[in-house]
CSV table of C-alpha atoms in Angstrom, one decimal:
chain,number,residue,atom,x,y,z
A,252,MET,CA,-9.7,-26.5,16.5
A,253,LEU,CA,-9.5,-24.6,14.1
A,254,LYS,CA,-5.7,-22.1,15.2
A,255,ARG,CA,-4.7,-25.4,16.3
A,256,LYS,CA,-5.1,-27.2,12.7
A,257,VAL,CA,-3.9,-23.5,11.2
A,258,SER,CA,-0.4,-24.0,13.4
A,259,MET,CA,0.4,-27.3,12.5
A,260,VAL,CA,-1.4,-26.5,8.2
A,261,ASP,CA,1.4,-27.5,5.5
A,262,THR,CA,0.8,-27.7,1.6
A,263,GLU,CA,-0.8,-30.8,0.4
A,264,ASP,CA,-4.1,-29.9,2.7
A,265,PHE,CA,-3.5,-25.9,2.5
A,266,ASP,CA,-6.7,-25.8,0.2
A,267,GLN,CA,-9.1,-28.0,2.4
A,268,LEU,CA,-8.1,-26.0,5.6
A,269,ALA,CA,-9.1,-22.3,3.6
A,270,LEU,CA,-12.5,-24.1,2.6
A,271,GLU,CA,-13.1,-24.5,5.9
A,272,VAL,CA,-12.5,-21.3,7.4
A,273,PHE,CA,-13.9,-19.6,4.4
A,274,LEU,CA,-17.2,-20.7,6.1
A,275,PHE,CA,-15.9,-20.7,9.6
A,276,GLN,CA,-16.2,-17.2,8.8
A,277,TYR,CA,-18.9,-16.9,6.5
A,278,ASN,CA,-21.3,-17.8,9.5
A,279,HIS,CA,-19.4,-16.0,12.3
A,280,ASN,CA,-18.3,-13.0,10.3
A,281,GLN,CA,-21.0,-10.3,9.7
A,282,ILE,CA,-19.6,-8.2,7.4
A,283,TYR,CA,-18.6,-11.2,5.3
A,284,ARG,CA,-21.3,-12.9,5.0
A,285,GLN,CA,-22.7,-10.0,3.4
A,286,PHE,CA,-19.7,-9.7,1.0
A,287,CYS,CA,-19.7,-12.7,0.4
A,288,ASP,CA,-23.8,-11.9,-0.2
A,289,ALA,CA,-24.0,-9.2,-3.0
A,290,ILE,CA,-21.1,-11.3,-4.6
A,291,MET,CA,-23.4,-14.7,-4.8
A,292,ARG,CA,-26.1,-12.8,-5.4
A,293,SER,CA,-24.2,-10.9,-8.2
A,294,ASN,CA,-22.8,-14.2,-10.1
A,295,ASP,CA,-24.2,-17.7,-9.3
A,296,ARG,CA,-21.8,-19.7,-10.8
A,297,LEU,CA,-18.4,-18.1,-9.0
A,298,LYS,CA,-16.9,-20.9,-6.4
A,299,PRO,CA,-15.7,-19.9,-2.8
A,300,PRO,CA,-14.0,-18.1,-1.0
A,301,TYR,CA,-14.6,-14.6,-1.8
A,302,PHE,CA,-11.5,-11.5,-1.3
A,303,LEU,CA,-13.4,-8.9,1.2
A,304,PRO,CA,-11.6,-5.8,-0.3
A,305,ILE,CA,-8.9,-4.7,1.9
A,306,GLU,CA,-10.2,-1.7,2.1
A,307,THR,CA,-12.5,-2.3,4.2
A,308,PHE,CA,-10.8,-3.3,7.7
A,309,LYS,CA,-10.9,1.1,7.6
A,310,THR,CA,-15.3,1.0,7.4
A,311,HIS,CA,-16.3,-1.5,9.2
A,312,SER,CA,-15.2,-3.5,12.2
A,313,VAL,CA,-13.4,-6.9,11.2
A,314,THR,CA,-14.1,-9.8,13.5
A,315,THR,CA,-15.7,-13.2,14.0
A,316,ARG,CA,-16.6,-13.1,17.5
A,317,LYS,CA,-19.8,-11.4,18.9
A,318,GLU,CA,-18.5,-8.3,20.8
A,319,ILE,CA,-14.9,-6.8,19.3
A,320,GLY,CA,-12.3,-6.8,21.9
A,321,THR,CA,-9.9,-4.5,23.0
A,322,HIS,CA,-6.9,-4.9,21.6
A,323,TYR,CA,-6.5,-4.5,16.9
A,324,PHE,CA,-3.3,-3.5,14.9
A,325,GLU,CA,-4.0,-0.4,13.7
A,326,SER,CA,-1.9,1.0,9.9
A,327,SER,CA,0.6,4.3,10.1
A,328,GLY,CA,-1.7,5.3,7.2
A,329,THR,CA,-1.4,9.7,5.9
A,330,THR,CA,-1.9,12.2,7.2
A,331,GLY,CA,-5.8,12.9,5.8
A,332,LEU,CA,-6.5,9.2,5.4
A,333,VAL,CA,-8.6,6.4,7.4
A,334,ASN,CA,-6.2,3.7,8.8
A,335,SER,CA,-7.4,0.8,8.8
A,336,ARG,CA,-7.4,-1.6,12.4
A,337,HIS,CA,-7.8,-5.2,12.3
A,338,TYR,CA,-8.9,-6.5,15.4
A,339,VAL,CA,-6.9,-8.9,17.2
A,340,ASP,CA,-7.4,-10.1,20.5
A,341,ASP,CA,-5.2,-13.3,20.5
A,342,VAL,CA,-2.4,-12.3,19.9
A,343,GLU,CA,0.7,-14.8,21.4
A,344,PHE,CA,-0.8,-16.4,18.4
A,345,TYR,CA,-0.1,-14.5,15.8
A,346,LEU,CA,3.2,-14.2,17.9
A,347,ARG,CA,3.3,-17.9,18.0
A,348,LEU,CA,3.2,-18.5,14.4
A,349,ALA,CA,5.2,-14.5,12.9
A,350,ARG,CA,8.8,-17.1,15.3
A,351,LYS,CA,8.0,-19.9,13.6
A,352,GLY,CA,7.7,-18.8,9.5
A,353,PHE,CA,10.7,-16.8,10.6
A,354,GLU,CA,12.8,-19.2,11.6
A,355,SER,CA,11.8,-22.5,8.7
A,356,ALA,CA,13.2,-19.0,6.4
A,357,TYR,CA,16.2,-18.4,8.8
A,358,GLY,CA,16.9,-20.7,11.8
A,359,PRO,CA,16.1,-20.7,14.5
A,360,LEU,CA,16.3,-16.7,16.4
A,361,ASP,CA,17.9,-17.6,19.6
A,362,LYS,CA,21.8,-17.3,17.7
A,363,TYR,CA,20.8,-13.3,16.8
A,364,SER,CA,21.4,-10.3,18.1
A,365,ILE,CA,17.9,-8.7,16.6
A,366,LEU,CA,19.1,-4.3,15.8
A,367,ALA,CA,16.4,-2.5,14.4
A,368,LEU,CA,16.2,1.0,13.1
A,369,LEU,CA,12.4,1.6,13.0
A,370,PRO,CA,11.9,6.1,14.2
A,371,HIS,CA,8.0,6.2,12.8
A,372,TYR,CA,7.1,3.3,14.6
A,373,LEU,CA,8.3,3.9,18.0
A,374,GLU,CA,6.4,6.6,18.5
A,375,ARG,CA,2.7,4.2,17.3
A,376,THR,CA,1.4,2.6,20.4
A,377,HIS,CA,-0.8,-0.4,17.6
A,378,SER,CA,1.4,-1.9,15.2
A,379,SER,CA,1.6,-5.2,14.1
A,380,LEU,CA,5.1,-4.9,12.8
A,381,LEU,CA,7.2,-3.4,16.4
A,382,ALA,CA,5.2,-6.1,18.0
A,383,MET,CA,6.4,-8.5,15.9
A,384,ILE,CA,9.6,-7.4,15.9
A,385,ASP,CA,9.2,-6.8,19.9
A,386,ASP,CA,8.6,-11.0,20.3
A,387,PHE,CA,11.4,-11.5,18.2
A,388,MET,CA,14.1,-9.7,20.5
A,389,ALA,CA,13.1,-11.3,24.0
A,390,HIS,CA,13.7,-15.0,21.5
A,391,SER,CA,16.3,-13.6,20.2
A,392,ILE,CA,20.2,-12.9,22.4
A,393,PRO,CA,18.5,-10.4,24.4
A,394,GLN,CA,21.7,-8.9,25.9
A,395,LYS,CA,23.2,-7.8,22.4
A,396,SER,CA,19.7,-6.9,20.7
A,397,GLY,CA,17.4,-3.4,20.8
A,398,TYR,CA,16.4,-0.2,19.0
A,399,PHE,CA,17.6,2.9,17.9
A,400,LEU,CA,16.1,5.5,16.8
A,401,ASN,CA,17.9,8.1,15.8
A,402,ASN,CA,21.2,7.1,16.6
A,403,HIS,CA,22.7,5.9,14.2
A,404,GLU,CA,26.8,6.6,15.9
A,405,ASP,CA,25.1,3.2,19.5
A,406,LEU,CA,23.9,1.2,15.8
A,407,TYR,CA,27.1,1.4,14.2
A,408,THR,CA,28.9,0.7,17.3
A,409,ALA,CA,27.1,-1.8,17.8
A,410,LEU,CA,27.0,-3.4,13.8
A,411,ILE,CA,30.6,-2.7,14.8
A,412,ALA,CA,30.9,-5.0,18.1
A,413,ASN,CA,28.3,-8.2,15.9
A,414,LYS,CA,30.9,-8.1,13.8
A,415,ASN,CA,33.9,-9.0,15.5
A,416,SER,CA,32.4,-11.3,17.6
A,417,GLY,CA,30.7,-13.2,14.6
A,418,VAL,CA,27.6,-12.1,16.6
A,419,PRO,CA,25.4,-13.8,13.7
A,420,THR,CA,22.8,-10.1,12.9
A,421,LEU,CA,19.6,-9.0,11.7
A,422,LEU,CA,19.0,-5.6,10.9
A,423,PHE,CA,15.9,-4.3,10.4
A,424,GLY,CA,14.6,-0.5,8.7
A,425,VAL,CA,12.2,1.3,7.9
A,426,SER,CA,14.0,2.6,4.2
A,427,PHE,CA,14.4,6.4,5.0
A,428,ALA,CA,16.3,5.5,7.6
A,429,LEU,CA,18.4,3.1,6.7
A,430,LEU,CA,19.2,5.7,4.1
A,431,ASP,CA,20.1,7.8,6.1
A,432,PHE,CA,22.1,5.8,8.1
A,433,VAL,CA,24.3,4.5,4.9
A,434,GLU,CA,25.0,7.6,3.8
A,435,LYS,CA,27.1,8.5,7.5
A,436,TYR,CA,28.6,5.1,7.6
A,437,HIS,CA,30.3,2.3,6.3
A,438,LEU,CA,31.2,-0.7,7.5
A,439,ASP,CA,32.4,-4.2,5.9
A,440,PHE,CA,29.6,-6.7,7.3
A,441,PRO,CA,29.1,-9.6,4.6
A,442,GLN,CA,27.6,-12.1,7.0
A,443,LEU,CA,25.3,-8.7,8.3
A,444,ILE,CA,21.1,-9.6,7.0
A,445,VAL,CA,19.7,-6.1,6.3
A,446,MET,CA,16.3,-6.1,6.6
A,447,GLU,CA,13.4,-3.5,4.3
A,448,THR,CA,11.1,-3.6,5.9
A,449,GLY,CA,10.0,-0.2,2.7
A,450,GLY,CA,8.0,3.3,3.5
A,451,MET,CA,9.7,6.5,2.5
A,452,LYS,CA,6.7,7.8,3.7
A,453,GLY,CA,7.6,11.2,2.2
A,454,ARG,CA,9.8,11.7,4.4
A,455,ARG,CA,13.6,11.9,1.5
A,456,GLU,CA,13.1,11.8,-2.4
A,457,GLU,CA,11.6,8.3,-3.3
A,458,LEU,CA,14.1,6.4,-5.3
A,459,THR,CA,13.1,2.4,-6.3
A,460,LYS,CA,13.5,-0.2,-4.7
A,461,SER,CA,16.6,-1.0,-6.5
A,462,GLN,CA,18.6,2.4,-6.3
A,463,LEU,CA,17.7,2.1,-2.6
A,464,HIS,CA,19.2,-1.5,-2.6
A,465,TYR,CA,22.0,-1.2,-4.0
A,466,TYR,CA,22.4,2.5,-1.7
A,467,ILE,CA,22.1,-0.1,0.9
A,468,LYS,CA,24.8,-2.9,-0.5
A,469,LYS,CA,27.2,-0.9,-1.2
A,470,SER,CA,27.9,1.2,2.3
A,471,PHE,CA,27.9,-3.0,3.5
A,472,ASN,CA,28.9,-5.5,1.2
A,473,ILE,CA,26.1,-7.4,1.8
A,474,GLN,CA,25.6,-10.3,-1.4
A,475,ASN,CA,21.2,-9.1,-0.9
A,476,VAL,CA,19.3,-6.5,1.5
A,477,HIS,CA,15.6,-8.7,2.5
A,478,SER,CA,12.5,-7.8,2.5
A,479,GLU,CA,9.3,-9.0,4.7
A,480,TYR,CA,5.8,-8.9,3.5
A,481,GLY,CA,3.2,-7.9,5.8
A,482,MET,CA,1.3,-5.7,6.2
A,483,THR,CA,-1.7,-4.4,9.0
A,484,GLU,CA,-4.6,-6.1,7.7
A,485,LEU,CA,-2.3,-9.5,7.4
A,486,LEU,CA,-1.3,-11.6,10.2
A,487,SER,CA,1.7,-13.4,8.1
A,488,GLN,CA,4.3,-13.0,6.0
A,489,ALA,CA,6.8,-14.1,2.6
A,490,TRP,CA,10.5,-13.1,3.3
A,491,SER,CA,12.6,-11.9,1.3
A,492,GLN,CA,15.9,-13.5,0.6
A,493,GLY,CA,16.8,-10.8,-2.1
A,494,GLU,CA,15.9,-9.9,-5.4
A,495,GLY,CA,12.8,-9.1,-4.7
A,496,VAL,CA,11.4,-11.9,-4.8
A,497,PHE,CA,9.0,-13.3,-1.4
A,498,TYR,CA,8.9,-16.3,-0.6
A,499,PRO,CA,4.8,-17.1,2.3
A,500,THR,CA,4.4,-18.9,5.4
A,501,ALA,CA,3.0,-22.2,5.4
A,502,THR,CA,-0.2,-19.8,6.5
A,503,MET,CA,0.2,-17.9,3.7
A,504,LYS,CA,-1.3,-18.4,0.4
A,505,VAL,CA,-0.8,-15.5,-2.6
A,506,ILE,CA,-2.8,-15.9,-5.4
A,507,ILE,CA,-2.9,-13.0,-8.5
A,508,ARG,CA,-5.8,-11.9,-10.2
A,509,GLU,CA,-6.4,-9.9,-13.4
A,510,THR,CA,-6.3,-5.9,-12.7
A,511,THR,CA,-10.1,-5.8,-14.7
A,512,ASP,CA,-11.6,-8.9,-13.8
A,513,PRO,CA,-11.1,-9.5,-9.7
A,514,PHE,CA,-12.5,-13.2,-10.4
A,515,THR,CA,-9.5,-14.2,-12.7
A,516,ASP,CA,-6.2,-15.7,-12.5
A,517,GLU,CA,-3.5,-13.9,-14.3
A,518,LYS,CA,-0.5,-15.4,-16.2
A,519,MET,CA,1.7,-16.4,-14.4
A,520,GLY,CA,4.5,-13.8,-15.0
A,521,LYS,CA,2.3,-11.5,-15.8
A,522,ALA,CA,1.2,-8.1,-13.1
A,523,GLY,CA,-1.9,-8.5,-11.6
A,524,ILE,CA,-3.8,-8.0,-8.5
A,525,VAL,CA,-2.3,-9.4,-5.0
A,526,HIS,CA,-4.7,-11.6,-3.2
A,527,ILE,CA,-3.7,-12.9,-0.2
A,528,ILE,CA,-5.4,-16.3,1.5
A,529,ASP,CA,-4.7,-16.1,5.3
A,530,LEU,CA,-5.5,-18.5,7.1
A,531,ALA,CA,-3.6,-16.6,10.2
A,532,ASN,CA,-7.1,-14.5,10.3
A,533,VAL,CA,-9.1,-17.0,11.9
A,534,GLU,CA,-10.3,-14.2,14.2
A,535,THR,CA,-11.8,-11.5,10.8
A,536,CYS,CA,-11.1,-12.4,7.4
A,537,SER,CA,-8.3,-14.7,6.0
A,538,PHE,CA,-9.4,-14.0,2.7
A,539,ILE,CA,-8.6,-10.3,1.1
A,540,ALA,CA,-7.6,-8.8,-1.9
A,541,THR,CA,-5.0,-6.7,-1.6
A,542,GLN,CA,-4.0,-3.2,-3.7
A,543,ASP,CA,-0.8,-4.2,-4.4
A,544,LEU,CA,0.3,-5.0,-8.2
A,545,GLY,CA,2.3,-8.3,-7.8
A,546,ILE,CA,3.7,-11.0,-9.8
A,547,ASP,CA,3.7,-15.2,-9.7
A,548,HIS,CA,6.8,-16.7,-10.2
A,549,GLY,CA,5.7,-20.4,-9.4
A,550,ASN,CA,6.9,-22.1,-6.7
A,551,HIS,CA,4.4,-20.8,-4.1
A,552,SER,CA,7.1,-17.6,-4.8
A,553,PHE,CA,5.5,-14.2,-6.0
A,554,SER,CA,7.0,-10.3,-6.4
A,555,ILE,CA,5.4,-7.1,-5.8
A,556,LEU,CA,5.5,-4.4,-7.9
A,557,GLY,CA,3.9,-1.0,-6.4
A,558,ARG,CA,0.7,0.0,-5.6
A,559,VAL,CA,-2.9,0.1,-7.7
A,560,ALA,CA,-2.4,3.4,-9.8
A,561,ALA,CA,-5.8,4.6,-8.4
A,562,ALA,CA,-5.1,3.3,-4.5
A,563,ASP,CA,-5.0,5.5,-1.6
A,564,LEU,CA,-1.7,6.3,-0.4
A,565,ARG,CA,-0.5,3.7,3.2
A,566,GLY,CA,2.6,5.2,5.6
A,567,CYS,CA,4.7,2.3,4.4
A,568,ASN,CA,3.6,2.3,0.4
A,569,LEU,CA,5.8,0.0,-1.4
A,570,MET,CA,7.9,1.9,-3.9
A,571,VAL,CA,7.7,1.2,-8.0
A,572,GLU,CA,10.8,-1.4,-9.3
């Protein structure tokens, strides 16, 4: 019943459904209940929901189920660090909502050729991003969609063919791989949508987002570089169609809290810690305190500035503007 409500949620009933999800998770998620009880004991004036620190997914099995399932998504991590695991049994629910969220921003998937330049993701078997893109490709123009590891010449050929035939094209790419590509190839393709997924992962010298996007825009002669904001611990996404301004899908709400007080909302336009309500996380925890710095721009939009200073780095950590 809750999943059905989540799949149909809109702005007007989001907060009411979030409270319903909170009560369900408080009653069925032992880890989350212990966390909430600790907060209520220390400050009984605070009102729920309470936001679970994202690093909990590294140390505990966060679930509302009586038994942990066998399927999980896992973060890429960095050598020497513990990876996060997000136990998700109903993968089709995740994929269905991801499709719905994408199409609300970009239109039907079946009109697109989807190309993916994601070398290090293809080495992983538990990537939520890879699962989403696999599903997107299955619902796109399959004969014109596919992955490219280090075969940049084949990707260049596919892009030229799509441009010449007028096929709407979406290129997903991890940061370092996109930079490698645009250093070798240039193509005047203004209609191309480049979806940069972040992550230099120590492969190259770090660039700011602005620098990276400048090179990509110049190489393809495009106006904007698009981006997806998501993570292993979330099942919802936010999409940016340029300038680093993200709009969350219907199942996601972003709240910016003060850096010195995690219980107080930050003023609009000022940097703070990103807290997320992700109603799609029905099976786990929908209330997550991330380690990202962000700004609320109003009208349900936000931007990401980077990582909190003392936060341990992930494999696809966001670069500072």
